[in-house]
Short mmCIF file of C-alpha atoms in Angstrom, two decimals:
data_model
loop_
_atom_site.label_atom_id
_atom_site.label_comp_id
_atom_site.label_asym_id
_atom_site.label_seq_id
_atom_site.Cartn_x
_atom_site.Cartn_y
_atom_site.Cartn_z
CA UNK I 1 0.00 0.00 0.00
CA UNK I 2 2.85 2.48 0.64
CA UNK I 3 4.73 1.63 -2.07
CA UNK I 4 1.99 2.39 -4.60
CA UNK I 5 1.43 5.59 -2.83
CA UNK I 6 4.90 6.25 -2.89
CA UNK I 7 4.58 5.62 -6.78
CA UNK I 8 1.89 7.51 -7.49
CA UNK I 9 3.55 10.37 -5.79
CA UNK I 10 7.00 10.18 -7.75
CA UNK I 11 5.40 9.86 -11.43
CA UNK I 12 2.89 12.77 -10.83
CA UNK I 13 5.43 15.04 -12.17
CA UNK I 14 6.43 12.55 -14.70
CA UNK I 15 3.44 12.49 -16.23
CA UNK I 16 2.60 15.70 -16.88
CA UNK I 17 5.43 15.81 -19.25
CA UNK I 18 4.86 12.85 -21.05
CA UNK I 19 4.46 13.86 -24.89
CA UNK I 20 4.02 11.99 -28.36
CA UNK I 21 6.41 13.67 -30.27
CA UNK I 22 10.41 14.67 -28.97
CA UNK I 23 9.94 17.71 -31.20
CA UNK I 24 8.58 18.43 -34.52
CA UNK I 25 8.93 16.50 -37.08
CA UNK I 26 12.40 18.02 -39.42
CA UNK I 27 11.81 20.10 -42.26
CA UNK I 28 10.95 18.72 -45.36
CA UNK I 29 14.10 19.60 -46.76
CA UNK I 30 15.73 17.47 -44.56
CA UNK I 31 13.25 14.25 -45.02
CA UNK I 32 13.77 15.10 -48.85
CA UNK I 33 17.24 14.64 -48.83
CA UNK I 34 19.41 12.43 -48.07
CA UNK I 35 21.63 12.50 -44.92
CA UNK I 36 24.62 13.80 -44.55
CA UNK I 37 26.64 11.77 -42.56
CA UNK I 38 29.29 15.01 -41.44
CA UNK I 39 29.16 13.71 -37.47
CA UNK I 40 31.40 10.94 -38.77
CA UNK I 41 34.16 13.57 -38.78
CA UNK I 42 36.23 12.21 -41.60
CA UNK I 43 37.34 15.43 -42.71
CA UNK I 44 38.76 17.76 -39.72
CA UNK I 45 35.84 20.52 -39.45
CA UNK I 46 35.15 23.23 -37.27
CA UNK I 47 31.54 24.45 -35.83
CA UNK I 48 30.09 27.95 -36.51
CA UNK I 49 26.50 28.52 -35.72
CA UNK I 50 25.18 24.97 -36.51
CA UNK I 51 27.45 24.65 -39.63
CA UNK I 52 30.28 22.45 -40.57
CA UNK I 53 33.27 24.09 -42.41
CA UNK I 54 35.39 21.96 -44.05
CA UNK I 55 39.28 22.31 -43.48
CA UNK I 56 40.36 19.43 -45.60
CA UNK I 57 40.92 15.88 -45.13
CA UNK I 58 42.41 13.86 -42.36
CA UNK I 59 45.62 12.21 -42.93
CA UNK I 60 45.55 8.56 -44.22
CA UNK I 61 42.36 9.12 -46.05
CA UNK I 62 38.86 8.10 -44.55
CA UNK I 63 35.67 6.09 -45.40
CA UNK I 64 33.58 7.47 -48.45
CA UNK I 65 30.64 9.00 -47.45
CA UNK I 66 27.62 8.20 -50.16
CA UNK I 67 26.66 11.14 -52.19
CA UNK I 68 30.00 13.56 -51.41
CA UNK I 69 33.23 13.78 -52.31
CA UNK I 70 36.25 15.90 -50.60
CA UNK I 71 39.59 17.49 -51.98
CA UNK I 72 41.30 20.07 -51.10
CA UNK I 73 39.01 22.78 -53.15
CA UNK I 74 35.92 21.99 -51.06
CA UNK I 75 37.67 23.75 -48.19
CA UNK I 76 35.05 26.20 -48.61
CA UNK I 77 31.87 24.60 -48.29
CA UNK I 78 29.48 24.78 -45.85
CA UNK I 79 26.32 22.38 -45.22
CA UNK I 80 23.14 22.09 -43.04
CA UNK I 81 23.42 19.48 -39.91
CA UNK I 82 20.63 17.28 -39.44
CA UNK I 83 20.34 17.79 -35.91
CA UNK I 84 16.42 18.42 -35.37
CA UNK I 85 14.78 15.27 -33.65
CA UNK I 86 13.34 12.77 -35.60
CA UNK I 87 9.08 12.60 -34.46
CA UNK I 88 8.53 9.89 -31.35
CA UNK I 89 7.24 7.01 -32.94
CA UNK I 90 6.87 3.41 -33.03
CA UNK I 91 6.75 0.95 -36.75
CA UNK I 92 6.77 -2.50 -36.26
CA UNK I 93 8.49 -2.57 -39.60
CA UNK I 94 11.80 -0.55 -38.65
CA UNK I 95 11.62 -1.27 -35.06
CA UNK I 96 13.34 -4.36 -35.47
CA UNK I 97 16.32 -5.51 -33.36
CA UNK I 98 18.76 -8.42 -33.65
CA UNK I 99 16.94 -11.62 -34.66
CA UNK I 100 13.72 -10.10 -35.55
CA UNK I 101 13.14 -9.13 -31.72
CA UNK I 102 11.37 -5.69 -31.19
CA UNK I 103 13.88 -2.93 -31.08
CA UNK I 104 12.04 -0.83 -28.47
CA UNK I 105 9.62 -1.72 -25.09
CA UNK I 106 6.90 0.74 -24.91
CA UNK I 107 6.55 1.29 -21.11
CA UNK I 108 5.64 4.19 -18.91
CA UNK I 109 8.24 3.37 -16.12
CA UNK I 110 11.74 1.30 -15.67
CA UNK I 111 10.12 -0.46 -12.78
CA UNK I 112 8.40 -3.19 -14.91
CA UNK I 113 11.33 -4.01 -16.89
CA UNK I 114 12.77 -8.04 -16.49
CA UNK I 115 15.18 -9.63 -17.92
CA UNK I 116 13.16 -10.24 -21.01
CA UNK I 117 13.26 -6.86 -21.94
CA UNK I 118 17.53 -6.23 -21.30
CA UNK I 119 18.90 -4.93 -24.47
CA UNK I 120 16.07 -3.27 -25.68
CA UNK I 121 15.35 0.79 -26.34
CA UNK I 122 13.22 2.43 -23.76
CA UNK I 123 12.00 5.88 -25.02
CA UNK I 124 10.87 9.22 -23.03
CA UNK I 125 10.14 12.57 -24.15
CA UNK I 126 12.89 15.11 -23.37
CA UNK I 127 10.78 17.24 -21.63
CA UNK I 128 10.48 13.86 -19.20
CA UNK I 129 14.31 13.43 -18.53
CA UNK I 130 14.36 16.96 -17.80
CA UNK I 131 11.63 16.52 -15.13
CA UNK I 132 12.76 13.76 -13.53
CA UNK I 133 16.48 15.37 -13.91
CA UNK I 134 16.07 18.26 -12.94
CA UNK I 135 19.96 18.65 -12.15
CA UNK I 136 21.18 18.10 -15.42
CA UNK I 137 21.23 15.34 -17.91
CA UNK I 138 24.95 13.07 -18.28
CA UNK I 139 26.97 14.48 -21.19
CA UNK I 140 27.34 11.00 -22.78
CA UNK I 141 23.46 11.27 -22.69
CA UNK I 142 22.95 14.22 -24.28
CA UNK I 143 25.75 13.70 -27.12
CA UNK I 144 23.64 10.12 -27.72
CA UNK I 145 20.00 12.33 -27.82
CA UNK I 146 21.52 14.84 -30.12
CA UNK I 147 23.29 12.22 -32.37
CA UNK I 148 20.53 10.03 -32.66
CA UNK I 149 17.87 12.49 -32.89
CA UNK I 150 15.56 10.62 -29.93
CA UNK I 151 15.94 10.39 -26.07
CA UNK I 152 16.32 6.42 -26.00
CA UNK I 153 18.35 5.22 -24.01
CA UNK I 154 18.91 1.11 -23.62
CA UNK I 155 18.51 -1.24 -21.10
CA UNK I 156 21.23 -2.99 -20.40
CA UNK I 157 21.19 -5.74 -17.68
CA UNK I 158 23.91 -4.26 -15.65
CA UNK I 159 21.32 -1.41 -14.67
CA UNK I 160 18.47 -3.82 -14.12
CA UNK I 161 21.01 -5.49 -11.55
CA UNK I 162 21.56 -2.65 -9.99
CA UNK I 163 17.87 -1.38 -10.07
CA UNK I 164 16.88 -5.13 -8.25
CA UNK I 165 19.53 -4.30 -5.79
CA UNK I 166 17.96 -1.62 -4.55
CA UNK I 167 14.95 -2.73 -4.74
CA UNK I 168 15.55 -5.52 -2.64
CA UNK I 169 16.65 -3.72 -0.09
CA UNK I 170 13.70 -1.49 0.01
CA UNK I 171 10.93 -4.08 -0.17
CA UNK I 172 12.39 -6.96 0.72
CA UNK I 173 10.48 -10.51 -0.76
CA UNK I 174 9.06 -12.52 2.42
CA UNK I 175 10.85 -15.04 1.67
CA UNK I 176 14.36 -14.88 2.41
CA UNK I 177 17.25 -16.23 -0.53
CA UNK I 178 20.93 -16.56 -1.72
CA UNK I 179 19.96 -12.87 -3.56
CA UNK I 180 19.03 -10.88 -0.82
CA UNK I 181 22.49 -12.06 1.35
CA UNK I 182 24.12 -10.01 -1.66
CA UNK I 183 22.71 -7.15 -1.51
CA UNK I 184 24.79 -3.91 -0.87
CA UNK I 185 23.64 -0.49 0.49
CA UNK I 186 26.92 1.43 -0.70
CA UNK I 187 28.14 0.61 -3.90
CA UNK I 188 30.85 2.22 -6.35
CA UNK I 189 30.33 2.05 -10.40
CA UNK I 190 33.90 1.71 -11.96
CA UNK I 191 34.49 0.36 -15.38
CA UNK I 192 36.65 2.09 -18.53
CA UNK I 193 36.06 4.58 -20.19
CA UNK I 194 33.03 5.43 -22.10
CA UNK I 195 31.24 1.85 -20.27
CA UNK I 196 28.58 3.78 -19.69
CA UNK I 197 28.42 4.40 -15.56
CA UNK I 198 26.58 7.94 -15.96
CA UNK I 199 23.61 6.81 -17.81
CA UNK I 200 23.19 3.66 -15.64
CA UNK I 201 23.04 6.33 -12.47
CA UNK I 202 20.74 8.45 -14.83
CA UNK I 203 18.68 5.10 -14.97
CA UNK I 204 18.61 4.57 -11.43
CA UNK I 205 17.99 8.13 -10.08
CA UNK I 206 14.97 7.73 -13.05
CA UNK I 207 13.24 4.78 -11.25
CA UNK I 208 14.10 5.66 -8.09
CA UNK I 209 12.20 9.02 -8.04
CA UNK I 210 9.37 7.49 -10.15
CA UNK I 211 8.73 5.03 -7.47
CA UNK I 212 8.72 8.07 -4.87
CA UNK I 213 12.42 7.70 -3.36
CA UNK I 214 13.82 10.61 -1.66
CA UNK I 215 16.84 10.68 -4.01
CA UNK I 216 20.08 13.28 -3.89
CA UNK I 217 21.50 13.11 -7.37
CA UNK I 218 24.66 15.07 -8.61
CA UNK I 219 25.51 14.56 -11.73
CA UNK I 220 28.73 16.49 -11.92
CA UNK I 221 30.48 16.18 -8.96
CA UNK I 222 33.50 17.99 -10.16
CA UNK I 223 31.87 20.99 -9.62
CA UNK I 224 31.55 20.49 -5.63
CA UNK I 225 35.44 21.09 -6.00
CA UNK I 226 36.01 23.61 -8.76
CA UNK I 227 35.61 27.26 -8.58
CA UNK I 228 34.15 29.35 -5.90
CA UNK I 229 35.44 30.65 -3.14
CA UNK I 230 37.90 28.70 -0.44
CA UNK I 231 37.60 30.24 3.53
CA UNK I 232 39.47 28.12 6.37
CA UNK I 233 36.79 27.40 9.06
CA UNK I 234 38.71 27.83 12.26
CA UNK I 235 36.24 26.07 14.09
CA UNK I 236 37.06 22.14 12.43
CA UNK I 237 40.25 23.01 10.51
CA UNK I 238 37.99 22.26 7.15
CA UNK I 239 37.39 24.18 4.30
CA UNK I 240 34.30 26.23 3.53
CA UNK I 241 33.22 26.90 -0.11
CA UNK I 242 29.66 28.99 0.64
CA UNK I 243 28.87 28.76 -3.63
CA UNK I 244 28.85 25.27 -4.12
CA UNK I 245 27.01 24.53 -0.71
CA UNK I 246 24.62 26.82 -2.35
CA UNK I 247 24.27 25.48 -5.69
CA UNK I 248 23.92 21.74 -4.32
CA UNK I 249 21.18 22.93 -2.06
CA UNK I 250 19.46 24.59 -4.91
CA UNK I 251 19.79 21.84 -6.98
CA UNK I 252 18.24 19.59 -4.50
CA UNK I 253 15.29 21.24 -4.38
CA UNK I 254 14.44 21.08 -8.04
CA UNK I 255 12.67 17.74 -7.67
CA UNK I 256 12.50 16.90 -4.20
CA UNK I 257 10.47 20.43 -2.91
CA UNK I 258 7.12 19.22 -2.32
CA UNK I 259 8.59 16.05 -0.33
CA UNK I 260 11.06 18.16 1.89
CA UNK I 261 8.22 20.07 2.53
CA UNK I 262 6.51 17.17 4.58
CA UNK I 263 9.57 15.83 6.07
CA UNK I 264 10.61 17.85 9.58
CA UNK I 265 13.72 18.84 11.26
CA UNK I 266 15.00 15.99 14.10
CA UNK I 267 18.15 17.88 15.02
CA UNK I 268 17.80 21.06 17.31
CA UNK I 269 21.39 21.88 17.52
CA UNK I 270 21.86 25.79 16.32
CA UNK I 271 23.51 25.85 12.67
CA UNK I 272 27.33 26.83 12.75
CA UNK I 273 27.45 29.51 10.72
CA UNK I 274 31.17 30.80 8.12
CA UNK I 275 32.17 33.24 5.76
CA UNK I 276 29.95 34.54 3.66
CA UNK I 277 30.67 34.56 -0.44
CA UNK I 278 32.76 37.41 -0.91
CA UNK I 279 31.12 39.24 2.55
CA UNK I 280 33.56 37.57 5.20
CA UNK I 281 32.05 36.86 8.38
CA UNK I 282 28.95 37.67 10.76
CA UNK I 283 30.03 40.01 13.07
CA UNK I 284 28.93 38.97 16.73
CA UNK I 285 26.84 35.94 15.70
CA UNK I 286 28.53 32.14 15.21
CA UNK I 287 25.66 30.27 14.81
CA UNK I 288 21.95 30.51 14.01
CA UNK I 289 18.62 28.38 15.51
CA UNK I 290 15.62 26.69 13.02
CA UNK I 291 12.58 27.61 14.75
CA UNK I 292 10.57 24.78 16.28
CA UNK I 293 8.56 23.03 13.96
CA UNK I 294 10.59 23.69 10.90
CA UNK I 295 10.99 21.30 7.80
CA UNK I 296 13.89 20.24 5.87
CA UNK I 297 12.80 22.93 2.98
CA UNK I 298 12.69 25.49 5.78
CA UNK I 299 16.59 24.50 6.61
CA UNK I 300 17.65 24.41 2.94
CA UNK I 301 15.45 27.96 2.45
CA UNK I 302 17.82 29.20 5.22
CA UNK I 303 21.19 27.94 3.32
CA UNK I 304 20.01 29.30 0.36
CA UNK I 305 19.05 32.95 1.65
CA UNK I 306 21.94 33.36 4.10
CA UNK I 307 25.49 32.55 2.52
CA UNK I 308 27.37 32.32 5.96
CA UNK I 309 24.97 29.25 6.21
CA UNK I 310 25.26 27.47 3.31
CA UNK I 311 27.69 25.10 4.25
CA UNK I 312 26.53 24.50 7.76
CA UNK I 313 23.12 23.66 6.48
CA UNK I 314 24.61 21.40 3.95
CA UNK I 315 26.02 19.71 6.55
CA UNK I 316 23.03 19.38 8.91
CA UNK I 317 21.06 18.31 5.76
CA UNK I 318 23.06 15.03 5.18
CA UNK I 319 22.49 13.84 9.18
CA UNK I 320 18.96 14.66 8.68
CA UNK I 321 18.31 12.88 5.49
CA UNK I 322 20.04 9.64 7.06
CA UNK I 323 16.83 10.17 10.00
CA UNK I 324 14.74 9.97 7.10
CA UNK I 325 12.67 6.64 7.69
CA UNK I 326 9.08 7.21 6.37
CA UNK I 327 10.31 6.67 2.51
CA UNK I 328 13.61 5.29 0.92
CA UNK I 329 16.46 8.20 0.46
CA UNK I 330 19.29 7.29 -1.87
CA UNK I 331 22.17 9.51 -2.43
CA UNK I 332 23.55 9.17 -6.27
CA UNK I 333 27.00 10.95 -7.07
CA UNK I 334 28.46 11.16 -10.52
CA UNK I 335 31.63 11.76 -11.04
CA UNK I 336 32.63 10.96 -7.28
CA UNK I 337 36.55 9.99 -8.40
CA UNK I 338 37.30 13.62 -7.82
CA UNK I 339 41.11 14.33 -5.56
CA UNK I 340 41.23 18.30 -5.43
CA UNK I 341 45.46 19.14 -6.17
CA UNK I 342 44.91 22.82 -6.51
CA UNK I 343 47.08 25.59 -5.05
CA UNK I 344 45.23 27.43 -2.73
CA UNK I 345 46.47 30.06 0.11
CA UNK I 346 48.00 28.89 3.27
CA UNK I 347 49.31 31.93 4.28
CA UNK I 348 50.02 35.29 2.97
CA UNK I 349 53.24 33.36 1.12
CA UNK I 350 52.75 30.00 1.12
CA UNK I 351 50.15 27.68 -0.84
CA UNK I 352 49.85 23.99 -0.93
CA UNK I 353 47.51 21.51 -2.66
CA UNK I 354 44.20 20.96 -1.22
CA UNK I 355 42.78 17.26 -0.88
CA UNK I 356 39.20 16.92 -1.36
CA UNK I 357 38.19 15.42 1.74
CA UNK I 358 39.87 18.64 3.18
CA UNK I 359 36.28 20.55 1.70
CA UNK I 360 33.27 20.51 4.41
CA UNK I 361 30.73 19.67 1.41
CA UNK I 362 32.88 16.91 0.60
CA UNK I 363 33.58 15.44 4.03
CA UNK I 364 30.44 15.24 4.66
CA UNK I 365 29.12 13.02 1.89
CA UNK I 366 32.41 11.40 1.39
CA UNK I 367 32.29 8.54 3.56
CA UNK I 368 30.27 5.45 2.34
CA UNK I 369 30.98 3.73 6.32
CA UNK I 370 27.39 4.15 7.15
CA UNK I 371 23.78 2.31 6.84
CA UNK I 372 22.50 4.80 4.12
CA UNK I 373 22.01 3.65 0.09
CA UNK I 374 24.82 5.42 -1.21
CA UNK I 375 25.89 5.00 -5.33
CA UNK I 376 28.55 6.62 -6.63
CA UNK I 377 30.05 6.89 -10.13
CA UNK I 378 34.00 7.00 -11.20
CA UNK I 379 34.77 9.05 -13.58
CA UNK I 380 38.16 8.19 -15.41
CA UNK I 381 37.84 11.09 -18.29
CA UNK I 382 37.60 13.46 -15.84
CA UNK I 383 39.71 12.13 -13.24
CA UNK I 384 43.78 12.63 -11.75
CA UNK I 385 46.25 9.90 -11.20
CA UNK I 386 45.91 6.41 -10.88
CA UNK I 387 42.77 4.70 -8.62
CA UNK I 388 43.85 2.67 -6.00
CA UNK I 389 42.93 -0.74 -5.54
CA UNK I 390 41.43 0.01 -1.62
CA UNK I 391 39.47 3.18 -1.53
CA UNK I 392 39.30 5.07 2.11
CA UNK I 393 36.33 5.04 3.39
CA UNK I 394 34.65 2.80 1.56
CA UNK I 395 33.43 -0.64 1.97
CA UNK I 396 35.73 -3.33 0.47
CA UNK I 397 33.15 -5.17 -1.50
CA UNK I 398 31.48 -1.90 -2.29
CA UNK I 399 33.31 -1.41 -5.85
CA UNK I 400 30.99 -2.90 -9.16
CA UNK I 401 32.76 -2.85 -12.40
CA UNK I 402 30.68 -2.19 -15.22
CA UNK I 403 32.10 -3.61 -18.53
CA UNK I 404 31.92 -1.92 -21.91
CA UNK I 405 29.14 -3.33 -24.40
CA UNK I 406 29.35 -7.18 -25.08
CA UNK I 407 28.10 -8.48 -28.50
CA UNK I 408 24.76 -8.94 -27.88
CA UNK I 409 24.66 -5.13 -26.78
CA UNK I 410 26.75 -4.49 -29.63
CA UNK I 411 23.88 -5.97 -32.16
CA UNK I 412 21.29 -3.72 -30.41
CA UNK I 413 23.06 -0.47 -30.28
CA UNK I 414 24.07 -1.03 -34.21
CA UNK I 415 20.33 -1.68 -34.74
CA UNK I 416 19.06 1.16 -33.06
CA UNK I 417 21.56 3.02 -35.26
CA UNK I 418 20.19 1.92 -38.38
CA UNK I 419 16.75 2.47 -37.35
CA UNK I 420 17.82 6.39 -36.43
CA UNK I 421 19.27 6.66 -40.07
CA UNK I 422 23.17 6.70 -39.40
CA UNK I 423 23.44 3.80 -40.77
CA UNK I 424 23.06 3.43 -44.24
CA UNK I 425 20.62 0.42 -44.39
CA UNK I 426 21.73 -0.96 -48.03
CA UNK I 427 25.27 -1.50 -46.57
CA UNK I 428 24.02 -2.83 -43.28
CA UNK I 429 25.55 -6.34 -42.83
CA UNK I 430 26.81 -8.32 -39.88
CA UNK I 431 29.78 -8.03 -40.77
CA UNK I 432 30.63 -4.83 -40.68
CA UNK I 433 28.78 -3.98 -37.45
CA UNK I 434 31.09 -6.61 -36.13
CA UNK I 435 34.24 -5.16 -37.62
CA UNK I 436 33.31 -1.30 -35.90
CA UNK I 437 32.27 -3.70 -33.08
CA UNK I 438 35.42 -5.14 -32.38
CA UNK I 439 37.59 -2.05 -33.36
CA UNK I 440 36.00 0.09 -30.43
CA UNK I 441 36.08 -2.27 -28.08
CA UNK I 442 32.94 -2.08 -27.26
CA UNK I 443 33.20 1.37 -26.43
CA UNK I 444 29.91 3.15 -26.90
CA UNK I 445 31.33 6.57 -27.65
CA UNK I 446 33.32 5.32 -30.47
CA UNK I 447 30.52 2.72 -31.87
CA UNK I 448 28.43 5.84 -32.09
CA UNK I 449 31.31 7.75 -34.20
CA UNK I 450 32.03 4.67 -36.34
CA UNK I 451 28.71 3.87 -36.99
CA UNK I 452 28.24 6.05 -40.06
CA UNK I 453 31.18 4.56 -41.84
CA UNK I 454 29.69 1.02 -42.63
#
């Protein structure tokens, strides 16, 4: 009963933003003509108000791309990209994925989804993912929407792991088995590059809020360590950044407001308060009381308004979502593989690198010792140095590596492809989906920039 309530709750926002169509369908020019397969980037190009400029070929030559021919004298032209969406829908004829299986599974929500259904398309309306993600959308994400021309995304059976994980621990079955002994409550997403550990968070954070989960996402955690402004809190020896605290708290909010509303305050204790943004410190006053009977949007309100609180209320916010008990909270961090080495000011003459953990914000949501559901997400593209083998402060069985696509997944994603027109369906063949298959690596980023070659 409190699970469909629960359910209700988190898709009421989702559905008002369900929609038939991504966008309008193209211009006719553009269904008139064939494609222009530019985005395979044989010749080296340069963007300029949603043109490509060609500035001649790449070295050792490149596939031929149907309908066009370069030398050095076409330096000069300039084309039309493709780029609106294609119109959101469904034809049994085209939808057609390795074997003859459908291509796509229509479904309103990821929490129906089996093991039947793994490498298939799921598809929502941009205006949904935008909803439900509030915070941003994952940059591999976006390059696939704009690429493809439709926010699908596919279900791979790593994510429906993952998802069942969770789920598990949340409504456990009544009758115990060897699957619910395995379940973990903190757990780390590592895998190579381009493997696709953003969009399975994405995924997750998407059912989790749809089934009415309390869920913290932050989908660029580089940012909690980048920019700003650095004060030394002489009360803990940690450092204060007021404008992140800030923009996390904001962020927050986006999805989560009417919940935090309902949800009240269990810790009393007065709020330490810092330096302000750019304003130094409260003269006289240290620390600042939440009236009696105030809510967790009341105590991010304050953060937000007063900038020597920011950070304090950050902090106070993670103890008092872990006293959260009425609904399932999940915190989801992308890009958590983040070691600040940046000079910052010691003294009047000295500076020395600064270590992440040294950051309140960071401390605080750091550690994954603790009885919370906790995900986070390495990123190696954006990371420094070498990850070690035993993390601090982090469970030893906590770490899940997520490989790059298999063959099956392969088939699918080369599929899907076709059935978005990169592919050139005349020259479709095993074969060659195999051959770009095999020279990525599986790597989804480079499938995707390969694909129009065949």
């Amino acid at each position: 009963m409190i699970g469909s309530f629960l359910r209700s709750a988190g898709t009421a926002v989702v559905s008002q933003c369900r929609r038939s169509s991504l966008l309008p369908p193209p211009p006719a020019l553009l269904a008139a003509a064939t494609r222009s397969y530019a985005k395979a980037k044989t010749p080296k190009t340069t963007l300029n108000r949603g043109k490509i400029k060609i500035m001649g070929p790449r070295k050792g030559g490149g596939a031929d791309i149907p309908g066009e021919s370069f030398s050095p004298e076409d330096a000069s032209t300039s084309f039309e990209l493709p780029t609106d969406p294609l119109p959101f829908t469904y034809d049994p004829a085209l939808d057609v994925g390795p074997g003859g299986r459908p291509l796509f599974s229509v479904t309103q929500s990821l929490a129906p989804l089996t093991r039947k259904q793994s490498n298939t398309y799921v598809d929502f309306s941009l205006e949904e993912w935008n909803a439900i993600l509030p915070e941003g959308i994952p940059a591999g994400m976006t390059k696939e929407f704009e690429e493809t021309r439709r926010c699908a995304v596919m279900v791979r059976q790593s994510f429906l792991d993952l998802r069942d994980n969770f789920r598990r621990i949340s409504n456990p079955p009544l009758r115990p088995s060897n699957k619910n002994l395995n379940v973990k409550k903190q757990i780390v997403l590592d895998g190579p590059v381009s493997c696709g550990k953003s969009i399975t968070l994405a995924l997750l954070v998407h059912w989790a809020r749809s089934e009415g989960w309390l869920v913290l996402y932050v989908p660029k955690g580089k940012e909690w360590t980048h920019g700003g402004f650095y004060y030394r809190n002489p009360n803990n020896d940690f450092w204060d950044t007021p404008v992140q605290a800030a923009k996390i708290l904001q962020d927050f909010l986006k999805f989560n407001e009417a919940r935090l509303q309902q949800l009240p305050c269990q810790i009393f204790d007065p709020v330490p308060l810092g330096e302000g943004a750019g304003v130094g410190m409260m003269k006289g006053v240290d620390s600042m009381e939440m009236p009696e009977g105030s809510t967790l949007y009341d105590l991010i309100q304050t953060g937000i308004a007063y900038t020597h609180a920011s950070v304090g209320v950050l902090v106070r916010l993670r103890k008092e979502i872990s006293l959260v008990k009425d609904i399932p909270v999940l915190f989801a961090v992308d890009q958590a593989r983040r070691a600040l080495q940046l000079d910052k000011a010691v003294t009047v003459r000295s500076t020395r690198p600064i270590h992440a953990k040294e950051l309140s914000t960071v401390n605080a949501f750091r550690s994954m010792l603790h009885d919370d559901m906790m995900v986070g997400a390495f990123s190696h593209s954006t990371a420094v140095g070498k990850l070690r083998q035993e993390l601090p402060d982090v469970p030893i069985d906590a770490r899940v590596m997520l490989p790059r696509y298999n063959l099956d997944e392969a088939a699918t994603v080369c599929h899907y492809y076709l059935r978005q027109n990169l592919i050139h369906r005349d020259r479709f063949t095993e074969d060659k989906w195999k051959r770009i298959y095999y020279i990525s690596n599986g790597n989804g980023s480079e499938m995707r920039w390969l694909a129009p070659f065949i």
